[in-house]
Each structure stands twice: as structure tokens, then as C-alpha cells.
Amino acid sequence: QVQLQESGPGLVKPSETLSLTCTVSGGSMSNYYWNWIRQSPGKGLEWIAYIYHNGRTNYNPSLKGRLAISIDTSKNQFSVTLNSVTAADTAVYYCVRAPGGVYYFDSWGQGALVTVSS
Amino acid sequence: QSALTQPASVSGSPGQSITISCTGTSSDVGAFNYVSWYQQHPGKAPKLMIYDVYNRPSGVSNRFSGSKSGNTASLTISGLQAEDEADYFCSSYTSSSSRVFGSGTKVTVL
């Protein structure tokens, strides 16, 4: 049973950079899309980006200019950075797996709350 | 990309059936049979309930079913139970190879 665990600072100052890492255990990273999805307090889900095991990426157009996603399969980790953050970026950030060749999310991390505040 | 449109809330009595709609466009829901549904209890991560419009993952009750017509997908919960009280989100693949979620629906069991 694959497990995903988010890690990173829970508090980021406005205009600074948010960085999160997801550690994958209990399974290979090959042939999967590795996603970041966020949920603002009391709001819906927003897909942020994905990275395939071979490094191919896709970003949410509304965030594309501020985003970067990377993967290190040797460490079974993938990461996201979001720069120039504002209070609107306060959310629970989930790392999520999607099998290659399909279009749904089958395994989710427990989520990490990131608050943007001075 | 705009979020898919879902009703804010749906309610029903135990044993009844309810249906949650998810309306998108011809660039997402209407273009592909790649709609999935997720159940989220408070403070928990979402759980996959339906994929590719009407398929159920192993372990999900057959009381949950999905369908689609045009730009609107639907999730039906039959034989409503107290444990079904949760938030439900739809998601679709899009023509730009990205993913979009619905606004979410709170299901209340009366």
C-alpha cells in the first residue's frame, strides 16, 4: 500500500516562496503522475501541477508563472515551489498519485496546512 | 480554467437516493469520459469513489454510481446512510491535459 507524506514549513511570509516535499513509500514512482492539489479553508479542491516519473510536467495555467515542480526518483520524492505567495495561497496542500494512462487520483497524502502570514 | 459547477448542498433521509450534478464544458466533462468523484469527510483527505464516469474502485459500495450526459456528470448515492454524510467533489480531465475540480457538494443525511 503506497503512502504519501507531505513535509515543509507551515508558515510562509507574503511575497516569499512556499516549498513542499512529498515522500512516497511502499511503491515505485515509475509509471505514475505525481500531483499537487490544494484546498483553501472551507473551499473546494484546486489542481496545481503534476510531474511524470520521467520529468514531464504540466501546470495549472492560473499558477503557471509562479510554480515549479520537480522529482527525485532516487529518493522517492517530488517537490513543489510557489513563489510570490499571498494570503490567497493559504491552503491545505495534498500530494497525490495518479496512475499513468488514467485520469483519476488514487492515493492521497494526509495534507499539509500552509499559512501565508507575516 | 473554471471550476466545474456543483450544487452547494444536497440532503436526503436514510434509505433515500440522492443525485449530485457536475456541470462543465465541451472542453472538459463533455469532451472526455474521464470524470471522477471523491468523498471527503471533515479533516480527512479525499477518497476516490468513481472513475471514468461510472467505474467503482474495489472496496467502494455499489450504492454509489456515476453517469454522464453532455457536459453534465452525475453521482447517485442510493440507500443513503449516515456514513455518506460528507463533501463530494467531481473532477475532469481537460483539453489542455490538465485537471479541474468541481466546487464541491455537502451531502447531509437528515
mmCIF file of C-alpha atoms in Angstrom:
data_model
loop_
_atom_site.group_PDB
_atom_site.id
_atom_site.type_symbol
_atom_site.label_atom_id
_atom_site.label_comp_id
_atom_site.label_asym_id
_atom_site.label_seq_id
_atom_site.Cartn_x
_atom_site.Cartn_y
_atom_site.Cartn_z
ATOM 1 C CA GLN A 1 0.000 0.000 0.000
ATOM 2 C CA VAL A 2 1.614 3.228 -1.154
ATOM 3 C CA GLN A 3 1.812 6.073 1.330
ATOM 4 C CA LEU A 4 2.447 9.739 0.620
ATOM 5 C CA GLN A 5 3.638 12.234 3.200
ATOM 6 C CA GLU A 6 3.927 15.976 2.750
ATOM 7 C CA SER A 7 6.598 17.987 4.564
ATOM 8 C CA GLY A 8 7.606 21.630 4.678
ATOM 9 C CA PRO A 9 7.108 24.872 6.575
ATOM 10 C CA GLY A 10 3.621 25.524 7.885
ATOM 11 C CA LEU A 11 4.058 29.300 7.820
ATOM 12 C CA VAL A 12 5.336 31.409 4.943
ATOM 13 C CA LYS A 13 5.568 35.204 4.775
ATOM 14 C CA PRO A 14 3.833 37.130 1.990
ATOM 15 C CA SER A 15 5.960 37.588 -1.154
ATOM 16 C CA GLU A 16 8.215 34.692 -0.147
ATOM 17 C CA THR A 17 8.425 31.166 -1.571
ATOM 18 C CA LEU A 18 6.399 28.164 -0.460
ATOM 19 C CA SER A 19 8.240 24.844 -0.721
ATOM 20 C CA LEU A 20 6.814 21.403 -0.052
ATOM 21 C CA THR A 21 8.176 17.888 -0.495
ATOM 22 C CA CYS A 22 6.267 14.646 -0.768
ATOM 23 C CA THR A 23 7.904 11.379 0.249
ATOM 24 C CA VAL A 24 6.487 8.250 -1.353
ATOM 25 C CA SER A 25 6.808 4.934 0.447
ATOM 26 C CA GLY A 26 5.557 1.433 -0.254
ATOM 27 C CA GLY A 27 5.673 1.700 -4.014
ATOM 28 C CA SER A 28 7.600 2.739 -7.102
ATOM 29 C CA MET A 29 7.362 6.172 -8.667
ATOM 30 C CA SER A 30 7.545 4.714 -12.163
ATOM 31 C CA ASN A 31 4.545 4.943 -14.466
ATOM 32 C CA TYR A 32 2.677 7.378 -12.261
ATOM 33 C CA TYR A 33 1.807 11.057 -12.399
ATOM 34 C CA TRP A 34 2.658 12.835 -9.162
ATOM 35 C CA ASN A 35 0.379 15.739 -8.394
ATOM 36 C CA TRP A 36 -0.052 18.640 -6.021
ATOM 37 C CA ILE A 37 -3.610 19.638 -5.179
ATOM 38 C CA ARG A 38 -4.636 22.306 -2.684
ATOM 39 C CA GLN A 39 -7.748 23.209 -0.735
ATOM 40 C CA SER A 40 -8.235 26.673 0.688
ATOM 41 C CA PRO A 41 -10.017 26.795 4.069
ATOM 42 C CA GLY A 42 -13.675 25.923 3.582
ATOM 43 C CA LYS A 43 -13.270 25.845 -0.184
ATOM 44 C CA GLY A 44 -13.005 23.368 -2.993
ATOM 45 C CA LEU A 45 -10.065 21.497 -4.458
ATOM 46 C CA GLU A 46 -7.671 23.070 -6.931
ATOM 47 C CA TRP A 47 -5.263 21.033 -9.059
ATOM 48 C CA ILE A 48 -1.842 22.710 -9.067
ATOM 49 C CA ALA A 49 0.504 20.619 -11.190
ATOM 50 C CA TYR A 50 1.807 17.181 -11.996
ATOM 51 C CA ILE A 51 5.126 15.625 -12.842
ATOM 52 C CA TYR A 52 5.535 12.239 -14.517
ATOM 53 C CA HIS A 53 8.259 9.855 -13.383
ATOM 54 C CA ASN A 54 10.284 10.818 -16.471
ATOM 55 C CA GLY A 55 10.151 14.518 -15.560
ATOM 56 C CA ARG A 56 7.372 15.657 -17.885
ATOM 57 C CA THR A 57 5.311 18.391 -16.260
ATOM 58 C CA ASN A 58 2.009 20.206 -16.579
ATOM 59 C CA TYR A 59 0.867 23.213 -14.593
ATOM 60 C CA ASN A 60 -2.410 24.891 -13.742
ATOM 61 C CA PRO A 61 -2.488 27.869 -16.144
ATOM 62 C CA SER A 62 -3.636 30.207 -13.361
ATOM 63 C CA LEU A 63 -0.486 29.465 -11.328
ATOM 64 C CA LYS A 64 1.990 28.597 -14.056
ATOM 65 C CA GLY A 65 4.221 31.671 -13.775
ATOM 66 C CA ARG A 66 4.877 31.113 -10.058
ATOM 67 C CA LEU A 67 5.218 27.355 -9.981
ATOM 68 C CA ALA A 68 7.907 24.748 -10.291
ATOM 69 C CA ILE A 69 7.611 21.023 -9.703
ATOM 70 C CA SER A 70 10.481 18.550 -9.572
ATOM 71 C CA ILE A 71 11.071 14.875 -8.896
ATOM 72 C CA ASP A 72 13.900 12.805 -7.426
ATOM 73 C CA THR A 73 13.086 9.169 -8.040
ATOM 74 C CA SER A 74 16.280 8.033 -6.274
ATOM 75 C CA LYS A 75 14.873 9.468 -3.056
ATOM 76 C CA ASN A 76 11.229 8.635 -3.864
ATOM 77 C CA GLN A 77 10.338 12.300 -3.510
ATOM 78 C CA PHE A 78 8.766 15.069 -5.516
ATOM 79 C CA SER A 79 8.521 18.742 -4.649
ATOM 80 C CA VAL A 80 6.719 21.955 -5.467
ATOM 81 C CA THR A 81 7.702 25.580 -5.084
ATOM 82 C CA LEU A 82 5.310 28.508 -5.391
ATOM 83 C CA ASN A 83 6.825 31.963 -5.309
ATOM 84 C CA SER A 84 5.462 35.429 -4.520
ATOM 85 C CA VAL A 85 2.820 33.952 -2.222
ATOM 86 C CA THR A 86 -0.123 35.905 -0.846
ATOM 87 C CA ALA A 87 -2.832 35.141 1.697
ATOM 88 C CA ALA A 88 -4.811 33.574 -1.160
ATOM 89 C CA ASP A 89 -2.238 30.767 -1.251
ATOM 90 C CA THR A 90 -3.118 29.707 2.290
ATOM 91 C CA ALA A 91 -4.413 26.161 1.945
ATOM 92 C CA VAL A 92 -4.009 22.510 2.761
ATOM 93 C CA TYR A 93 -1.627 21.131 0.169
ATOM 94 C CA TYR A 94 -2.021 17.462 -0.793
ATOM 95 C CA CYS A 95 0.435 15.320 -2.702
ATOM 96 C CA VAL A 96 -1.489 12.856 -4.805
ATOM 97 C CA ARG A 97 -0.769 9.921 -7.115
ATOM 98 C CA ALA A 98 -2.418 9.247 -10.454
ATOM 99 C CA PRO A 99 -1.643 6.065 -12.400
ATOM 100 C CA GLY A 100 -0.149 6.594 -15.836
ATOM 101 C CA GLY A 101 -2.633 6.392 -18.671
ATOM 102 C CA VAL A 102 -5.631 7.167 -16.483
ATOM 103 C CA TYR A 103 -7.187 10.396 -15.339
ATOM 104 C CA TYR A 104 -8.086 9.969 -11.704
ATOM 105 C CA PHE A 105 -6.289 10.268 -8.382
ATOM 106 C CA ASP A 106 -5.986 7.028 -6.465
ATOM 107 C CA SER A 107 -3.796 7.809 -3.453
ATOM 108 C CA TRP A 108 -3.600 10.972 -1.383
ATOM 109 C CA GLY A 109 -1.308 12.233 1.339
ATOM 110 C CA GLN A 110 -2.864 13.439 4.570
ATOM 111 C CA GLY A 111 -2.313 17.063 3.588
ATOM 112 C CA ALA A 112 -0.152 19.870 4.936
ATOM 113 C CA LEU A 113 -1.580 23.202 6.025
ATOM 114 C CA VAL A 114 0.453 26.147 4.782
ATOM 115 C CA THR A 115 -0.482 29.572 6.107
ATOM 116 C CA VAL A 116 0.739 32.735 4.409
ATOM 117 C CA SER A 117 1.032 35.458 7.002
ATOM 118 C CA SER A 118 3.528 37.987 8.265
ATOM 119 C CA GLN B 1 -9.832 27.108 -16.289
ATOM 120 C CA SER B 2 -13.034 27.492 -14.294
ATOM 121 C CA ALA B 3 -14.182 25.085 -11.627
ATOM 122 C CA LEU B 4 -16.913 22.653 -12.553
ATOM 123 C CA THR B 5 -20.317 23.614 -11.167
ATOM 124 C CA GLN B 6 -21.878 21.546 -8.397
ATOM 125 C CA PRO B 7 -24.812 22.316 -6.089
ATOM 126 C CA ALA B 8 -23.590 23.602 -2.745
ATOM 127 C CA SER B 9 -25.656 21.119 -0.793
ATOM 128 C CA VAL B 10 -27.900 18.098 -1.220
ATOM 129 C CA SER B 11 -29.779 16.324 1.537
ATOM 130 C CA GLY B 12 -31.819 13.181 1.945
ATOM 131 C CA SER B 13 -33.231 10.829 4.542
ATOM 132 C CA PRO B 14 -31.687 7.461 5.325
ATOM 133 C CA GLY B 15 -32.581 4.931 2.643
ATOM 134 C CA GLN B 16 -33.370 7.533 0.026
ATOM 135 C CA SER B 17 -31.441 8.209 -3.178
ATOM 136 C CA ILE B 18 -29.776 11.496 -3.990
ATOM 137 C CA THR B 19 -28.027 12.764 -7.107
ATOM 138 C CA ILE B 20 -25.234 15.325 -7.314
ATOM 139 C CA SER B 21 -24.645 17.076 -10.619
ATOM 140 C CA CYS B 22 -21.346 18.320 -12.013
ATOM 141 C CA THR B 23 -21.556 20.693 -14.973
ATOM 142 C CA GLY B 24 -18.593 21.577 -17.118
ATOM 143 C CA THR B 25 -17.999 22.481 -20.730
ATOM 144 C CA SER B 26 -17.241 20.899 -24.077
ATOM 145 C CA SER B 27 -13.545 21.220 -23.177
ATOM 146 C CA ASP B 28 -13.703 19.024 -20.106
ATOM 147 C CA VAL B 29 -16.725 16.990 -18.964
ATOM 148 C CA GLY B 30 -18.340 16.985 -22.391
ATOM 149 C CA ALA B 31 -15.151 16.092 -24.242
ATOM 150 C CA PHE B 32 -13.912 13.068 -22.331
ATOM 151 C CA ASN B 33 -15.215 10.145 -20.306
ATOM 152 C CA TYR B 34 -12.692 10.972 -17.615
ATOM 153 C CA VAL B 35 -14.874 12.231 -14.796
ATOM 154 C CA SER B 36 -14.082 11.046 -11.285
ATOM 155 C CA TRP B 37 -15.759 11.609 -7.938
ATOM 156 C CA TYR B 38 -14.219 11.987 -4.481
ATOM 157 C CA GLN B 39 -15.683 11.771 -0.992
ATOM 158 C CA GLN B 40 -14.151 13.895 1.758
ATOM 159 C CA HIS B 41 -15.014 13.640 5.429
ATOM 160 C CA PRO B 42 -14.066 16.593 7.671
ATOM 161 C CA GLY B 43 -10.354 16.822 8.287
ATOM 162 C CA LYS B 44 -9.610 13.885 6.002
ATOM 163 C CA ALA B 45 -8.083 13.514 2.563
ATOM 164 C CA PRO B 46 -10.443 12.872 -0.353
ATOM 165 C CA LYS B 47 -11.216 9.291 -1.320
ATOM 166 C CA LEU B 48 -11.828 8.087 -4.869
ATOM 167 C CA MET B 49 -15.407 6.828 -5.281
ATOM 168 C CA ILE B 50 -15.986 6.747 -9.054
ATOM 169 C CA TYR B 51 -13.607 6.969 -12.019
ATOM 170 C CA ASP B 52 -14.070 7.246 -15.775
ATOM 171 C CA VAL B 53 -17.674 8.389 -15.287
ATOM 172 C CA TYR B 54 -19.167 5.197 -13.882
ATOM 173 C CA ASN B 55 -16.466 2.787 -12.675
ATOM 174 C CA ARG B 56 -16.147 1.949 -8.972
ATOM 175 C CA PRO B 57 -12.764 1.150 -7.408
ATOM 176 C CA SER B 58 -12.506 -2.048 -5.446
ATOM 177 C CA GLY B 59 -13.980 -1.608 -1.987
ATOM 178 C CA VAL B 60 -16.420 1.173 -2.831
ATOM 179 C CA SER B 61 -20.051 0.329 -2.154
ATOM 180 C CA ASN B 62 -22.278 -0.364 -5.143
ATOM 181 C CA ARG B 63 -24.674 2.188 -3.667
ATOM 182 C CA PHE B 64 -22.506 4.751 -5.463
ATOM 183 C CA SER B 65 -22.985 5.107 -9.203
ATOM 184 C CA GLY B 66 -21.985 7.594 -11.866
ATOM 185 C CA SER B 67 -23.320 8.749 -15.209
ATOM 186 C CA LYS B 68 -22.875 11.497 -17.776
ATOM 187 C CA SER B 69 -24.945 13.311 -20.345
ATOM 188 C CA GLY B 70 -23.408 16.012 -22.481
ATOM 189 C CA ASN B 71 -21.492 18.467 -20.332
ATOM 190 C CA THR B 72 -23.012 17.223 -17.070
ATOM 191 C CA ALA B 73 -21.887 14.277 -14.974
ATOM 192 C CA SER B 74 -23.810 12.922 -12.008
ATOM 193 C CA LEU B 75 -23.139 10.906 -8.876
ATOM 194 C CA THR B 76 -26.035 8.983 -7.373
ATOM 195 C CA ILE B 77 -25.993 7.604 -3.866
ATOM 196 C CA SER B 78 -28.746 5.070 -3.266
ATOM 197 C CA GLY B 79 -29.839 3.718 0.091
ATOM 198 C CA LEU B 80 -28.390 6.797 1.806
ATOM 199 C CA GLN B 81 -26.598 6.048 5.072
ATOM 200 C CA ALA B 82 -25.343 8.248 7.887
ATOM 201 C CA GLU B 83 -21.737 7.479 6.908
ATOM 202 C CA ASP B 84 -22.353 9.021 3.483
ATOM 203 C CA GLU B 85 -22.564 12.470 5.049
ATOM 204 C CA ALA B 86 -19.515 14.231 3.611
ATOM 205 C CA ASP B 87 -18.351 16.615 0.923
ATOM 206 C CA TYR B 88 -18.230 15.308 -2.638
ATOM 207 C CA PHE B 89 -16.105 16.687 -5.461
ATOM 208 C CA CYS B 90 -16.090 15.842 -9.135
ATOM 209 C CA SER B 91 -13.019 16.141 -11.326
ATOM 210 C CA SER B 92 -12.441 16.037 -15.054
ATOM 211 C CA TYR B 93 -9.579 15.794 -17.490
ATOM 212 C CA THR B 94 -9.413 18.820 -19.779
ATOM 213 C CA SER B 95 -8.464 19.549 -23.368
ATOM 214 C CA SER B 96 -5.262 21.224 -22.139
ATOM 215 C CA SER B 97 -4.210 17.972 -20.455
ATOM 216 C CA SER B 98 -4.812 19.470 -17.051
ATOM 217 C CA ARG B 99 -7.324 18.590 -14.367
ATOM 218 C CA VAL B 100 -10.239 20.610 -12.999
ATOM 219 C CA PHE B 101 -12.356 20.029 -9.905
ATOM 220 C CA GLY B 102 -15.918 20.844 -9.050
ATOM 221 C CA SER B 103 -16.885 23.402 -6.441
ATOM 222 C CA GLY B 104 -17.970 20.665 -4.050
ATOM 223 C CA THR B 105 -21.296 19.482 -2.632
ATOM 224 C CA LYS B 106 -22.088 18.947 1.019
ATOM 225 C CA VAL B 107 -24.305 15.903 1.495
ATOM 226 C CA THR B 108 -26.439 15.918 4.629
ATOM 227 C CA VAL B 109 -28.272 12.852 5.882
ATOM 228 C CA LEU B 110 -31.402 14.078 7.619
#
